[in-house]
């Protein structure tokens, strides 16, 4: 999950599909610093499925390390990357600054940002845009086409045709796949044939409620909040979810299901993203096009208050009227949403509506998982508000959606790499695809290599490649775990000793002896 990137090699040509940043915890984010295997200087292209940071976030880092090739994507993706990468650079700078404030006092060496806003800005000169549906030549014997993925504005499925030993092979990258029937943008395109597919699996084991049901649920929440003069807080990704929420709330007001109440869009990034939506009407679906040509812009309603500055953002909390606050980040880990959560999580009458994916290790995930308190700005905040999770607004297809999309393939020997999901989920989906479609499926590990076509493919059977691959971090995370368990044991022992309790049960002694023996064996073997 997160950090999507696939390196493709053919002869001396190397290119990436996506170049995402890892998000969700220190250990995972450490990976963002180790890009050596990509060899930035030797890469010719990055084919970019869409602008989300978990797909595009390391492009500036790659440019910083010497990438001088082309980043190829749709126009809307480029426009969105302009604001999103700069925002990401800004976050990196802030984080380093914060660490330095803490670190200096602790005598630590200076932290540097992963990349800066300037790096992000510089990386934009390497972007080159293509139109949906247009097949173009990437290099000799390699053709590429971008198709609608229905996930966010500008998002694409990427098809790659490669001539290999006189034969044509086709690779497909699903990117992140959206749902059919979501507002504003077009539905995902179907792909009917190919040899190898990389399929996302974010919600590979989940079933979303239908959009209509979800819209009704949101309506009820908003109505209840209005009845109790309370606020609804919606953490939302700045791109797509925010615009979809604007669209839906606008619909409530247009249909007079709710009175006119203030709707705060408190995220400078969401404001810029909304502007970009307005600039790219060619990506809209028929319904939105029709509204537009009828003179109505569903992204412009009088109730919406865009708050750009920090002062305006703070002033929201002085408005005691019932209202709705949509703010980023979508996973509650950074940004202005944290201030709003601090103000509202502890209030019984407030409503928090979670509409997007919450990665493991994030504040949003803890709230969804039912934490009694969460830590914000160094303070424990009680979770008393009503917490709602509305899956139907997801930008990702659920299991049913993914299988429905796959069912359009008519080419039986398809080989499917299942990526971009938590391992358990990817594995479950993999099993299901094998049973349902009899496709060959693989859940690749981070940095696993595979020879797809040609001589090497025969020499390196898939089983062997999978077995032999043990990521370095498996070891380090095990060691860390061992370390933590040991420390916890010591702490317990100390505590019990203080209390005067008798811990020295013969049962424990026997277990400890066994563990000790095992560790000694391991030590001498290593
Ligand atoms: Zn995405
Ligand atoms: Zn993604």
Short mmCIF file of C-alpha atoms and ligand atoms in Angstrom, two decimals:
data_model
loop_
_atom_site.label_atom_id
_atom_site.label_comp_id
_atom_site.label_asym_id
_atom_site.label_seq_id
_atom_site.Cartn_x
_atom_site.Cartn_y
_atom_site.Cartn_z
CA UNK A 1 0.00 0.00 0.00
CA UNK A 2 1.21 3.53 -0.89
CA UNK A 3 4.56 4.09 -2.64
CA UNK A 4 3.37 2.69 -5.95
CA UNK A 5 6.17 2.24 -8.47
CA UNK A 6 7.04 -0.44 -11.00
CA UNK A 7 10.37 -0.46 -12.79
CA UNK A 8 10.34 -1.90 -16.30
CA UNK A 9 13.46 -2.85 -18.23
CA UNK A 10 13.80 -3.84 -21.82
CA UNK A 11 17.30 -4.09 -23.21
CA UNK A 12 19.01 -0.95 -22.01
CA UNK A 13 15.77 1.03 -21.73
CA UNK A 14 14.48 1.52 -18.21
CA UNK A 15 11.31 3.28 -17.21
CA UNK A 16 8.90 3.53 -14.33
CA UNK A 17 5.16 3.29 -14.10
CA UNK A 18 4.34 5.64 -11.21
CA UNK A 19 6.80 6.95 -8.68
CA UNK A 20 4.86 7.15 -5.46
CA UNK A 21 5.77 8.16 -1.97
CA UNK A 22 5.43 5.79 0.96
CA UNK A 23 3.07 7.08 3.63
CA UNK A 24 1.97 5.63 6.95
CA UNK A 25 4.59 5.28 9.66
CA UNK A 26 8.25 5.96 10.15
CA UNK A 27 9.51 2.56 9.12
CA UNK A 28 7.67 2.58 5.80
CA UNK A 29 8.54 6.21 5.08
CA UNK A 30 12.22 5.39 5.53
CA UNK A 31 11.95 3.74 2.10
CA UNK A 32 11.47 7.15 0.49
CA UNK A 33 15.14 7.84 1.10
CA UNK A 34 16.49 4.77 -0.68
CA UNK A 35 15.88 5.06 -4.39
CA UNK A 36 19.21 3.69 -5.59
CA UNK A 37 17.76 0.69 -7.41
CA UNK A 38 15.91 3.08 -9.73
CA UNK A 39 19.17 4.72 -10.79
CA UNK A 40 17.47 7.99 -11.54
CA UNK A 41 20.02 9.02 -14.17
CA UNK A 42 19.41 5.89 -16.24
CA UNK A 43 15.66 6.17 -16.34
CA UNK A 44 14.15 7.39 -19.61
CA UNK A 45 10.50 7.77 -18.65
CA UNK A 46 7.98 7.79 -15.89
CA UNK A 47 4.49 6.88 -17.05
CA UNK A 48 2.23 8.40 -14.44
CA UNK A 49 -1.26 6.98 -13.84
CA UNK A 50 -2.51 9.88 -11.70
CA UNK A 51 -1.57 12.73 -9.42
CA UNK A 52 -2.06 11.19 -5.96
CA UNK A 53 1.11 11.45 -3.90
CA UNK A 54 1.29 7.69 -3.35
CA UNK A 55 1.81 7.48 -7.14
CA UNK A 56 3.63 10.72 -7.98
CA UNK A 57 5.22 11.87 -4.71
CA UNK A 58 8.81 10.81 -5.36
CA UNK A 59 9.18 12.41 -8.81
CA UNK A 60 10.89 15.52 -7.34
CA UNK A 61 13.21 13.25 -5.37
CA UNK A 62 14.10 11.39 -8.55
CA UNK A 63 14.79 14.65 -10.38
CA UNK A 64 16.95 15.73 -7.46
CA UNK A 65 18.90 12.48 -7.93
CA UNK A 66 19.48 13.11 -11.62
CA UNK A 67 16.39 11.99 -13.53
CA UNK A 68 16.27 13.92 -16.82
CA UNK A 69 13.78 11.84 -18.77
CA UNK A 70 10.11 12.54 -19.43
CA UNK A 71 7.18 12.20 -17.07
CA UNK A 72 4.26 11.28 -19.29
CA UNK A 73 0.67 11.78 -18.09
CA UNK A 74 -2.66 13.39 -18.96
CA UNK A 75 -3.02 17.17 -18.86
CA UNK A 76 -5.25 17.15 -15.77
CA UNK A 77 -2.71 14.96 -13.96
CA UNK A 78 0.02 17.43 -14.78
CA UNK A 79 -2.09 20.36 -13.57
CA UNK A 80 -2.86 18.53 -10.33
CA UNK A 81 0.78 17.49 -9.84
CA UNK A 82 1.76 21.11 -10.02
CA UNK A 83 -0.12 21.89 -6.82
CA UNK A 84 0.19 18.51 -5.15
CA UNK A 85 3.94 18.08 -5.53
CA UNK A 86 4.60 21.62 -4.37
CA UNK A 87 2.35 21.00 -1.40
CA UNK A 88 4.22 17.77 -0.70
CA UNK A 89 7.56 19.65 -0.88
CA UNK A 90 6.15 22.18 1.55
CA UNK A 91 5.15 19.39 3.96
CA UNK A 92 8.65 17.86 3.68
CA UNK A 93 10.23 21.22 4.50
CA UNK A 94 7.94 21.77 7.46
CA UNK A 95 8.63 18.30 8.79
CA UNK A 96 12.41 18.75 8.63
CA UNK A 97 12.06 22.13 10.30
CA UNK A 98 9.98 20.63 13.09
CA UNK A 99 12.46 17.80 13.59
CA UNK A 100 15.29 20.28 13.73
CA UNK A 101 13.54 22.32 16.40
CA UNK A 102 13.24 19.17 18.49
CA UNK A 103 16.53 17.66 17.38
CA UNK A 104 18.74 20.62 18.11
CA UNK A 105 17.76 20.53 21.75
CA UNK A 106 18.56 16.82 21.81
CA UNK A 107 21.90 17.43 20.06
CA UNK A 108 20.90 15.49 16.92
CA UNK A 109 22.38 16.17 13.50
CA UNK A 110 20.45 18.41 11.16
CA UNK A 111 17.46 16.88 9.38
CA UNK A 112 17.08 17.70 5.68
CA UNK A 113 13.77 17.58 3.82
CA UNK A 114 13.21 14.66 1.45
CA UNK A 115 12.77 17.37 -1.16
CA UNK A 116 11.75 21.00 -1.19
CA UNK A 117 9.05 23.06 -2.88
CA UNK A 118 11.73 24.23 -5.28
CA UNK A 119 12.61 20.64 -6.18
CA UNK A 120 8.93 20.01 -6.84
CA UNK A 121 8.68 23.07 -9.06
CA UNK A 122 11.81 22.05 -10.98
CA UNK A 123 10.47 18.57 -11.63
CA UNK A 124 7.50 19.99 -13.55
CA UNK A 125 9.65 20.88 -16.57
CA UNK A 126 10.02 17.16 -17.30
CA UNK A 127 6.28 16.58 -17.60
CA UNK A 128 4.81 15.94 -21.02
CA UNK A 129 1.09 15.47 -21.51
CA UNK A 130 -0.88 13.07 -23.69
CA UNK A 131 -4.57 12.73 -24.55
CA UNK A 132 -6.79 9.92 -23.40
CA UNK A 133 -7.21 7.21 -26.01
CA UNK A 134 -4.30 8.27 -28.21
CA UNK A 135 -1.74 5.59 -28.96
CA UNK A 136 1.82 6.90 -29.18
CA UNK A 137 5.32 5.53 -29.57
CA UNK A 138 7.36 5.62 -26.38
CA UNK A 139 10.49 4.08 -27.89
CA UNK A 140 11.37 1.73 -30.69
CA UNK A 141 8.92 -1.18 -30.52
CA UNK A 142 7.04 0.22 -27.53
CA UNK A 143 3.63 1.87 -27.83
CA UNK A 144 1.53 3.35 -25.07
CA UNK A 145 -2.07 4.47 -24.53
CA UNK A 146 -3.79 6.17 -21.58
CA UNK A 147 -7.44 5.30 -20.89
CA UNK A 148 -9.97 6.53 -18.31
CA UNK A 149 -9.51 4.97 -14.87
CA UNK A 150 -12.45 6.79 -13.25
CA UNK A 151 -10.48 7.32 -10.04
CA UNK A 152 -9.65 11.04 -9.91
CA UNK A 153 -9.51 13.83 -12.46
CA UNK A 154 -6.90 12.90 -15.07
CA UNK A 155 -6.43 9.35 -13.76
CA UNK A 156 -5.53 6.69 -16.29
CA UNK A 157 -5.17 3.03 -16.99
CA UNK A 158 -1.95 2.59 -18.98
CA UNK A 159 -1.64 0.09 -21.79
CA UNK A 160 1.81 -0.76 -23.15
CA UNK A 161 2.46 -2.79 -26.31
CA UNK A 162 5.93 -4.28 -26.63
CA UNK A 163 7.40 -6.07 -29.60
CA UNK A 164 9.26 -9.05 -28.26
CA UNK A 165 11.01 -11.56 -30.53
CA UNK A 166 8.72 -10.78 -33.46
CA UNK A 167 5.64 -11.10 -31.23
CA UNK A 168 3.56 -8.37 -29.69
CA UNK A 169 2.98 -8.46 -25.94
CA UNK A 170 0.67 -6.17 -24.05
CA UNK A 171 1.11 -4.91 -20.50
CA UNK A 172 -1.63 -3.13 -18.60
CA UNK A 173 -1.37 -1.02 -15.47
CA UNK A 174 -4.73 -0.48 -13.84
CA UNK A 175 -3.42 2.41 -11.74
CA UNK A 176 -6.04 3.13 -9.10
CA UNK A 177 -9.41 2.08 -10.44
CA UNK A 178 -12.51 4.09 -9.66
CA UNK A 179 -16.17 3.21 -9.38
CA UNK A 180 -18.70 3.39 -12.13
CA UNK A 181 -21.34 6.07 -11.74
CA UNK A 182 -19.43 8.51 -9.55
CA UNK A 183 -20.15 12.17 -10.20
CA UNK A 184 -18.06 14.61 -12.24
CA UNK A 185 -15.56 12.31 -13.97
CA UNK A 186 -16.07 9.53 -16.50
CA UNK A 187 -16.28 5.83 -15.57
CA UNK A 188 -13.28 3.49 -15.92
CA UNK A 189 -12.71 2.13 -19.44
CA UNK A 190 -12.73 -1.58 -20.01
CA UNK A 191 -9.72 -3.42 -21.29
CA UNK A 192 -10.37 -6.62 -23.15
CA UNK A 193 -7.00 -8.15 -23.80
CA UNK A 194 -3.43 -8.28 -22.66
CA UNK A 195 -0.64 -10.53 -21.46
CA UNK A 196 0.35 -9.06 -18.12
CA UNK A 197 -1.72 -6.88 -15.81
CA UNK A 198 -0.78 -4.94 -12.68
CA UNK A 199 -3.93 -4.59 -10.66
CA UNK A 200 -4.49 -2.38 -7.62
CA UNK A 201 -6.15 -4.00 -4.60
CA UNK A 202 -6.82 -1.20 -2.09
CA UNK A 203 -10.34 -2.44 -1.41
CA UNK A 204 -9.83 -5.96 -2.75
CA UNK A 205 -11.70 -7.56 0.16
CA UNK A 206 -14.35 -4.92 0.80
CA UNK A 207 -17.79 -4.15 -0.44
CA UNK A 208 -18.88 -0.54 -0.58
CA UNK A 209 -22.46 0.44 -0.07
CA UNK A 210 -24.03 1.84 -3.18
CA UNK A 211 -23.55 5.50 -3.91
CA UNK A 212 -27.26 6.25 -3.48
CA UNK A 213 -27.29 4.66 -0.02
CA UNK A 214 -24.16 6.56 0.95
CA UNK A 215 -25.60 9.86 -0.23
CA UNK A 216 -28.71 9.19 1.87
CA UNK A 217 -26.54 8.35 4.89
CA UNK A 218 -24.63 11.60 4.52
CA UNK A 219 -27.88 13.50 4.20
CA UNK A 220 -29.15 11.99 7.47
CA UNK A 221 -25.93 12.87 9.27
CA UNK A 222 -26.06 16.47 8.06
CA UNK A 223 -29.74 16.79 8.99
CA UNK A 224 -29.06 15.42 12.48
CA UNK A 225 -26.15 17.80 12.98
CA UNK A 226 -28.36 20.73 11.92
CA UNK A 227 -31.08 19.62 14.37
CA UNK A 228 -28.52 19.64 17.20
CA UNK A 229 -26.80 22.82 16.01
CA UNK A 230 -23.61 20.80 15.61
CA UNK A 231 -20.86 20.52 13.06
CA UNK A 232 -19.95 17.84 10.58
CA UNK A 233 -16.24 17.39 10.02
CA UNK A 234 -15.18 15.63 6.84
CA UNK A 235 -11.49 14.78 6.44
CA UNK A 236 -11.09 14.55 2.69
CA UNK A 237 -8.38 14.22 0.15
CA UNK A 238 -8.03 17.57 -1.55
CA UNK A 239 -8.52 16.07 -4.95
CA UNK A 240 -11.70 14.39 -6.11
CA UNK A 241 -13.28 13.53 -2.74
CA UNK A 242 -13.56 17.20 -1.83
CA UNK A 243 -15.08 18.06 -5.19
CA UNK A 244 -17.43 15.09 -4.97
CA UNK A 245 -18.56 16.24 -1.52
CA UNK A 246 -19.10 19.77 -2.86
CA UNK A 247 -21.14 18.28 -5.70
CA UNK A 248 -23.24 16.17 -3.30
CA UNK A 249 -23.84 18.91 -0.72
CA UNK A 250 -24.78 21.23 -3.57
CA UNK A 251 -27.31 18.65 -4.68
CA UNK A 252 -28.83 18.58 -1.14
CA UNK A 253 -29.18 22.34 -1.22
CA UNK A 254 -30.50 22.40 -4.81
CA UNK A 255 -33.12 19.82 -3.86
CA UNK A 256 -33.84 21.69 -0.60
CA UNK A 257 -33.14 18.58 1.52
CA UNK A 258 -31.12 20.82 3.82
CA UNK A 259 -31.30 24.55 4.48
CA UNK A 260 -28.54 26.88 3.40
CA UNK A 261 -25.70 26.33 5.90
CA UNK A 262 -22.06 27.31 5.69
CA UNK A 263 -19.82 24.75 4.03
CA UNK A 264 -16.18 25.46 4.72
CA UNK A 265 -13.60 24.08 2.35
CA UNK A 266 -10.61 24.54 4.59
CA UNK A 267 -7.67 23.39 2.55
CA UNK A 268 -5.65 25.61 0.22
CA UNK A 269 -4.80 22.52 -1.78
CA UNK A 270 -8.48 21.63 -2.21
CA UNK A 271 -9.15 25.19 -3.39
CA UNK A 272 -6.44 24.93 -6.03
CA UNK A 273 -7.62 21.46 -6.97
CA UNK A 274 -11.18 22.73 -7.44
CA UNK A 275 -9.81 25.44 -9.75
CA UNK A 276 -8.03 22.75 -11.75
CA UNK A 277 -11.27 20.79 -12.04
CA UNK A 278 -12.92 23.86 -13.50
CA UNK A 279 -10.04 24.18 -15.99
CA UNK A 280 -10.38 20.61 -17.24
CA UNK A 281 -14.04 20.18 -18.20
CA UNK A 282 -13.06 17.77 -20.98
CA UNK A 283 -12.58 15.12 -18.27
CA UNK A 284 -16.17 15.46 -17.03
CA UNK A 285 -18.92 12.91 -17.55
CA UNK A 286 -22.09 13.64 -19.52
CA UNK A 287 -24.17 14.57 -16.49
CA UNK A 288 -21.72 17.22 -15.33
CA UNK A 289 -21.26 18.47 -18.90
CA UNK A 290 -25.04 18.87 -19.10
CA UNK A 291 -25.17 20.87 -15.86
CA UNK A 292 -22.39 23.09 -17.14
CA UNK A 293 -24.01 23.75 -20.49
CA UNK A 294 -27.24 24.58 -18.61
CA UNK A 295 -25.29 27.40 -16.98
CA UNK A 296 -24.88 25.68 -13.63
CA UNK A 297 -21.44 24.88 -12.25
CA UNK A 298 -21.85 22.14 -9.63
CA UNK A 299 -18.57 23.19 -8.04
CA UNK A 300 -19.74 26.75 -7.42
CA UNK A 301 -22.49 27.16 -4.82
CA UNK A 302 -23.03 30.27 -2.72
CA UNK A 303 -22.91 28.37 0.60
CA UNK A 304 -19.30 27.38 0.03
CA UNK A 305 -16.68 29.35 1.86
CA UNK A 306 -13.15 28.69 0.74
CA UNK A 307 -10.67 29.49 3.48
CA UNK A 308 -7.24 30.21 2.16
CA UNK A 309 -5.30 31.74 5.05
CA UNK A 310 -4.54 30.33 8.50
CA UNK A 311 -6.49 33.23 10.09
CA UNK A 312 -9.59 32.43 8.06
CA UNK A 313 -9.17 28.79 9.05
CA UNK A 314 -9.00 29.63 12.75
CA UNK A 315 -12.04 31.88 12.47
CA UNK A 316 -14.15 28.86 11.45
CA UNK A 317 -14.09 27.68 15.04
CA UNK A 318 -15.67 30.93 16.14
CA UNK A 319 -18.68 30.29 13.93
CA UNK A 320 -21.14 28.58 16.29
CA UNK A 321 -23.78 27.93 13.63
CA UNK A 322 -24.27 24.36 12.42
CA UNK A 323 -22.14 23.73 9.40
CA UNK A 324 -19.86 21.46 7.49
CA UNK A 325 -16.08 21.58 7.46
CA UNK A 326 -14.23 19.73 4.73
CA UNK A 327 -10.51 19.71 5.28
CA UNK A 328 -7.31 17.80 4.47
CA UNK A 329 -5.37 15.62 4.93
CA UNK A 330 -7.74 12.81 4.18
CA UNK A 331 -6.01 10.45 6.62
CA UNK A 332 -5.96 13.08 9.41
CA UNK A 333 -2.19 12.88 9.69
CA UNK A 334 -1.30 16.43 8.84
CA UNK A 335 -2.82 19.71 7.77
CA UNK A 336 -5.70 21.78 9.05
CA UNK A 337 -8.02 18.83 9.67
CA UNK A 338 -6.03 18.15 12.82
CA UNK A 339 -7.12 21.49 14.30
CA UNK A 340 -10.75 20.76 13.54
CA UNK A 341 -10.48 17.28 15.03
CA UNK A 342 -8.93 18.77 18.14
CA UNK A 343 -11.93 21.11 18.42
CA UNK A 344 -14.59 18.52 17.71
CA UNK A 345 -13.51 14.95 18.50
CA UNK A 346 -14.26 15.40 22.20
CA UNK A 347 -17.71 16.92 21.65
CA UNK A 348 -20.58 14.44 21.89
CA UNK A 349 -22.70 16.33 19.39
CA UNK A 350 -20.13 16.61 16.59
CA UNK A 351 -20.03 14.25 13.64
CA UNK A 352 -16.85 13.03 11.97
CA UNK A 353 -17.45 11.53 8.55
CA UNK A 354 -14.67 9.37 7.17
CA UNK A 355 -15.03 8.94 3.42
CA UNK A 356 -11.62 7.86 2.19
CA UNK A 357 -9.09 5.12 2.64
CA UNK A 358 -7.20 5.25 5.96
CA UNK A 359 -3.78 3.61 5.81
CA UNK A 360 -2.42 1.60 8.71
CA UNK A 361 -0.58 3.73 11.23
CA UNK A 362 -2.48 6.95 10.49
CA UNK A 363 -4.62 8.97 12.92
CA UNK A 364 -7.63 8.43 10.66
CA UNK A 365 -7.20 4.68 10.87
CA UNK A 366 -7.06 4.83 14.68
CA UNK A 367 -10.31 6.82 14.76
CA UNK A 368 -12.02 4.36 12.40
CA UNK A 369 -10.74 1.43 14.47
CA UNK A 370 -12.47 2.84 17.53
CA UNK A 371 -9.63 4.43 19.54
CA UNK A 372 -10.92 6.03 22.77
CA UNK A 373 -8.39 8.85 22.48
CA UNK A 374 -6.01 10.10 19.81
CA UNK A 375 -2.94 12.25 20.11
CA UNK A 376 -3.06 15.64 18.39
CA UNK A 377 -0.48 18.39 18.87
CA UNK A 378 1.00 16.50 21.81
CA UNK A 379 -2.36 16.30 23.57
CA UNK A 380 -4.59 13.29 24.20
CA UNK A 381 -8.02 14.10 22.78
CA UNK A 382 -11.04 12.00 23.77
CA UNK A 383 -13.06 10.55 20.90
CA UNK A 384 -16.67 11.30 21.92
CA UNK A 385 -18.06 12.52 18.62
CA UNK A 386 -20.17 10.34 16.32
CA UNK A 387 -17.79 8.58 13.93
CA UNK A 388 -19.21 7.54 10.56
CA UNK A 389 -17.42 5.63 7.83
CA UNK A 390 -19.00 6.05 4.41
CA UNK A 391 -17.43 3.63 1.95
CA UNK A 392 -19.62 4.60 -0.97
CA UNK A 393 -17.68 7.81 -1.65
CA UNK A 394 -14.50 5.85 -2.15
CA UNK A 395 -12.42 6.72 -5.18
CA UNK A 396 -11.50 3.06 -5.41
CA UNK A 397 -13.51 0.20 -6.81
CA UNK A 398 -14.39 -2.44 -4.21
CA UNK A 399 -13.98 -6.19 -4.71
CA UNK A 400 -17.11 -6.39 -6.83
CA UNK A 401 -15.94 -3.45 -8.93
CA UNK A 402 -12.47 -4.91 -9.46
CA UNK A 403 -13.86 -8.30 -10.49
CA UNK A 404 -16.41 -6.66 -12.79
CA UNK A 405 -13.61 -4.72 -14.48
CA UNK A 406 -11.56 -7.92 -14.85
CA UNK A 407 -14.48 -9.79 -16.33
CA UNK A 408 -14.09 -7.83 -19.58
CA UNK A 409 -10.79 -9.53 -20.36
CA UNK A 410 -11.27 -12.19 -22.94
CA UNK A 411 -7.68 -13.34 -23.08
CA UNK A 412 -7.35 -16.42 -20.85
CA UNK A 413 -3.59 -16.65 -20.26
CA UNK A 414 -3.48 -13.26 -18.52
CA UNK A 415 -0.85 -12.99 -15.81
CA UNK A 416 -1.86 -10.67 -12.97
CA UNK A 417 0.40 -8.91 -10.50
CA UNK A 418 -1.67 -7.71 -7.60
CA UNK A 419 -0.20 -4.62 -6.02
CA UNK A 420 -1.16 -1.48 -4.15
CA UNK A 421 -2.94 -3.14 -1.25
CA UNK A 422 -2.24 -4.47 2.21
CA UNK A 423 -0.68 -7.90 1.77
CA UNK A 424 -3.51 -9.83 3.34
CA UNK A 425 -6.02 -8.14 1.06
CA UNK A 426 -3.92 -8.59 -2.08
CA UNK A 427 -3.50 -12.29 -1.28
CA UNK A 428 -7.21 -12.76 -0.77
CA UNK A 429 -8.00 -11.04 -4.04
CA UNK A 430 -5.31 -13.06 -5.80
CA UNK A 431 -6.93 -16.30 -4.69
CA UNK A 432 -10.33 -15.14 -5.81
CA UNK A 433 -9.09 -14.10 -9.26
CA UNK A 434 -7.40 -17.45 -9.73
CA UNK A 435 -10.58 -19.31 -8.84
CA UNK A 436 -12.94 -17.09 -10.78
CA UNK A 437 -10.97 -16.39 -13.97
CA UNK A 438 -8.17 -18.99 -13.91
CA UNK A 439 -5.62 -16.23 -14.45
CA UNK A 440 -2.10 -16.73 -13.15
CA UNK A 441 -1.70 -14.39 -10.18
CA UNK A 442 1.28 -13.13 -8.20
CA UNK A 443 1.39 -10.87 -5.16
CA UNK A 444 4.85 -9.34 -5.57
CA UNK A 445 6.98 -8.25 -2.66
CA UNK A 446 8.68 -4.89 -2.49
CA UNK A 447 11.63 -4.93 -4.91
CA UNK A 448 10.91 -8.38 -6.20
CA UNK A 449 12.19 -8.92 -9.74
CA UNK A 450 10.59 -10.94 -12.47
CA UNK A 451 11.57 -11.75 -16.04
CA UNK A 452 8.41 -11.53 -18.11
CA UNK A 453 9.36 -12.46 -21.67
CA UNK A 454 12.25 -13.89 -23.66
CA UNK A 455 15.03 -16.29 -22.67
CA UNK A 456 15.37 -15.23 -19.07
CA UNK A 457 11.71 -15.87 -18.43
CA UNK A 458 12.30 -19.58 -19.04
CA UNK A 459 15.43 -19.74 -16.93
CA UNK A 460 13.89 -18.08 -13.92
CA UNK A 461 10.72 -19.84 -12.94
CA UNK A 462 8.35 -17.69 -11.00
CA UNK A 463 8.34 -19.92 -7.90
CA UNK A 464 12.10 -19.66 -7.46
CA UNK A 465 12.13 -15.93 -7.88
CA UNK A 466 9.44 -15.51 -5.27
CA UNK A 467 11.01 -17.87 -2.78
CA UNK A 468 14.46 -16.41 -2.93
CA UNK A 469 13.34 -12.91 -2.37
CA UNK A 470 13.55 -11.83 1.25
CA UNK A 471 13.39 -8.10 1.68
CA UNK A 472 16.02 -6.69 3.98
CA UNK A 473 13.35 -4.98 6.02
CA UNK A 474 11.73 -8.29 7.01
CA UNK A 475 14.82 -8.87 9.10
CA UNK A 476 15.05 -5.40 10.53
CA UNK A 477 11.38 -5.31 11.45
CA UNK A 478 11.72 -8.72 13.17
CA UNK A 479 14.74 -7.54 15.10
CA UNK A 480 12.89 -4.43 16.12
CA UNK A 481 9.95 -6.48 17.23
CA UNK A 482 12.19 -8.74 19.29
CA UNK A 483 13.78 -5.72 20.85
CA UNK A 484 10.44 -4.23 21.80
CA UNK A 485 9.13 -7.48 23.27
CA UNK A 486 12.27 -7.87 25.33
CA UNK A 487 12.04 -4.33 26.65
CA UNK A 488 8.41 -4.83 27.51
CA UNK A 489 9.29 -7.98 29.46
CA UNK A 490 11.98 -6.14 31.39
CA UNK A 491 9.58 -3.35 32.24
CA UNK A 492 6.99 -5.83 33.49
CA UNK A 493 9.59 -7.61 35.58
CA UNK A 494 10.67 -4.33 37.13
CA UNK A 495 7.10 -3.33 37.88
CA UNK A 496 6.20 -6.65 39.45
CA UNK A 497 9.37 -6.61 41.51
CA UNK A 498 8.46 -3.18 42.85
CA UNK A 499 5.05 -4.45 43.80
CA UNK A 500 6.69 -7.38 45.52
CA UNK A 501 4.75 -9.91 43.43
CA UNK A 502 6.32 -13.27 42.87
CA UNK A 503 7.08 -13.63 39.17
CA UNK A 504 9.43 -16.52 39.48
CA UNK A 505 7.03 -19.28 38.60
CA UNK A 506 8.78 -22.48 37.40
CA UNK A 507 6.55 -22.35 34.31
CA UNK A 508 8.11 -19.04 33.22
CA UNK A 509 11.58 -20.27 34.06
CA UNK A 510 11.18 -23.19 31.67
CA UNK A 511 9.95 -20.95 28.85
CA UNK A 512 12.77 -18.49 29.35
CA UNK A 513 15.32 -21.30 29.28
CA UNK A 514 13.93 -22.52 25.97
CA UNK A 515 13.99 -19.05 24.42
CA UNK A 516 17.52 -18.54 25.61
CA UNK A 517 18.64 -21.80 24.08
CA UNK A 518 17.04 -20.93 20.72
CA UNK A 519 18.66 -17.51 20.70
CA UNK A 520 22.06 -18.96 21.45
CA UNK A 521 21.65 -21.47 18.63
CA UNK A 522 20.71 -18.72 16.22
CA UNK A 523 23.60 -16.59 17.37
CA UNK A 524 26.18 -19.33 16.75
CA UNK A 525 24.63 -20.13 13.34
CA UNK A 526 24.78 -16.52 12.23
ZN1 LIG B 1 -5.07 7.25 -6.13
ZN1 LIG B 2 -3.17 4.89 -4.87
#
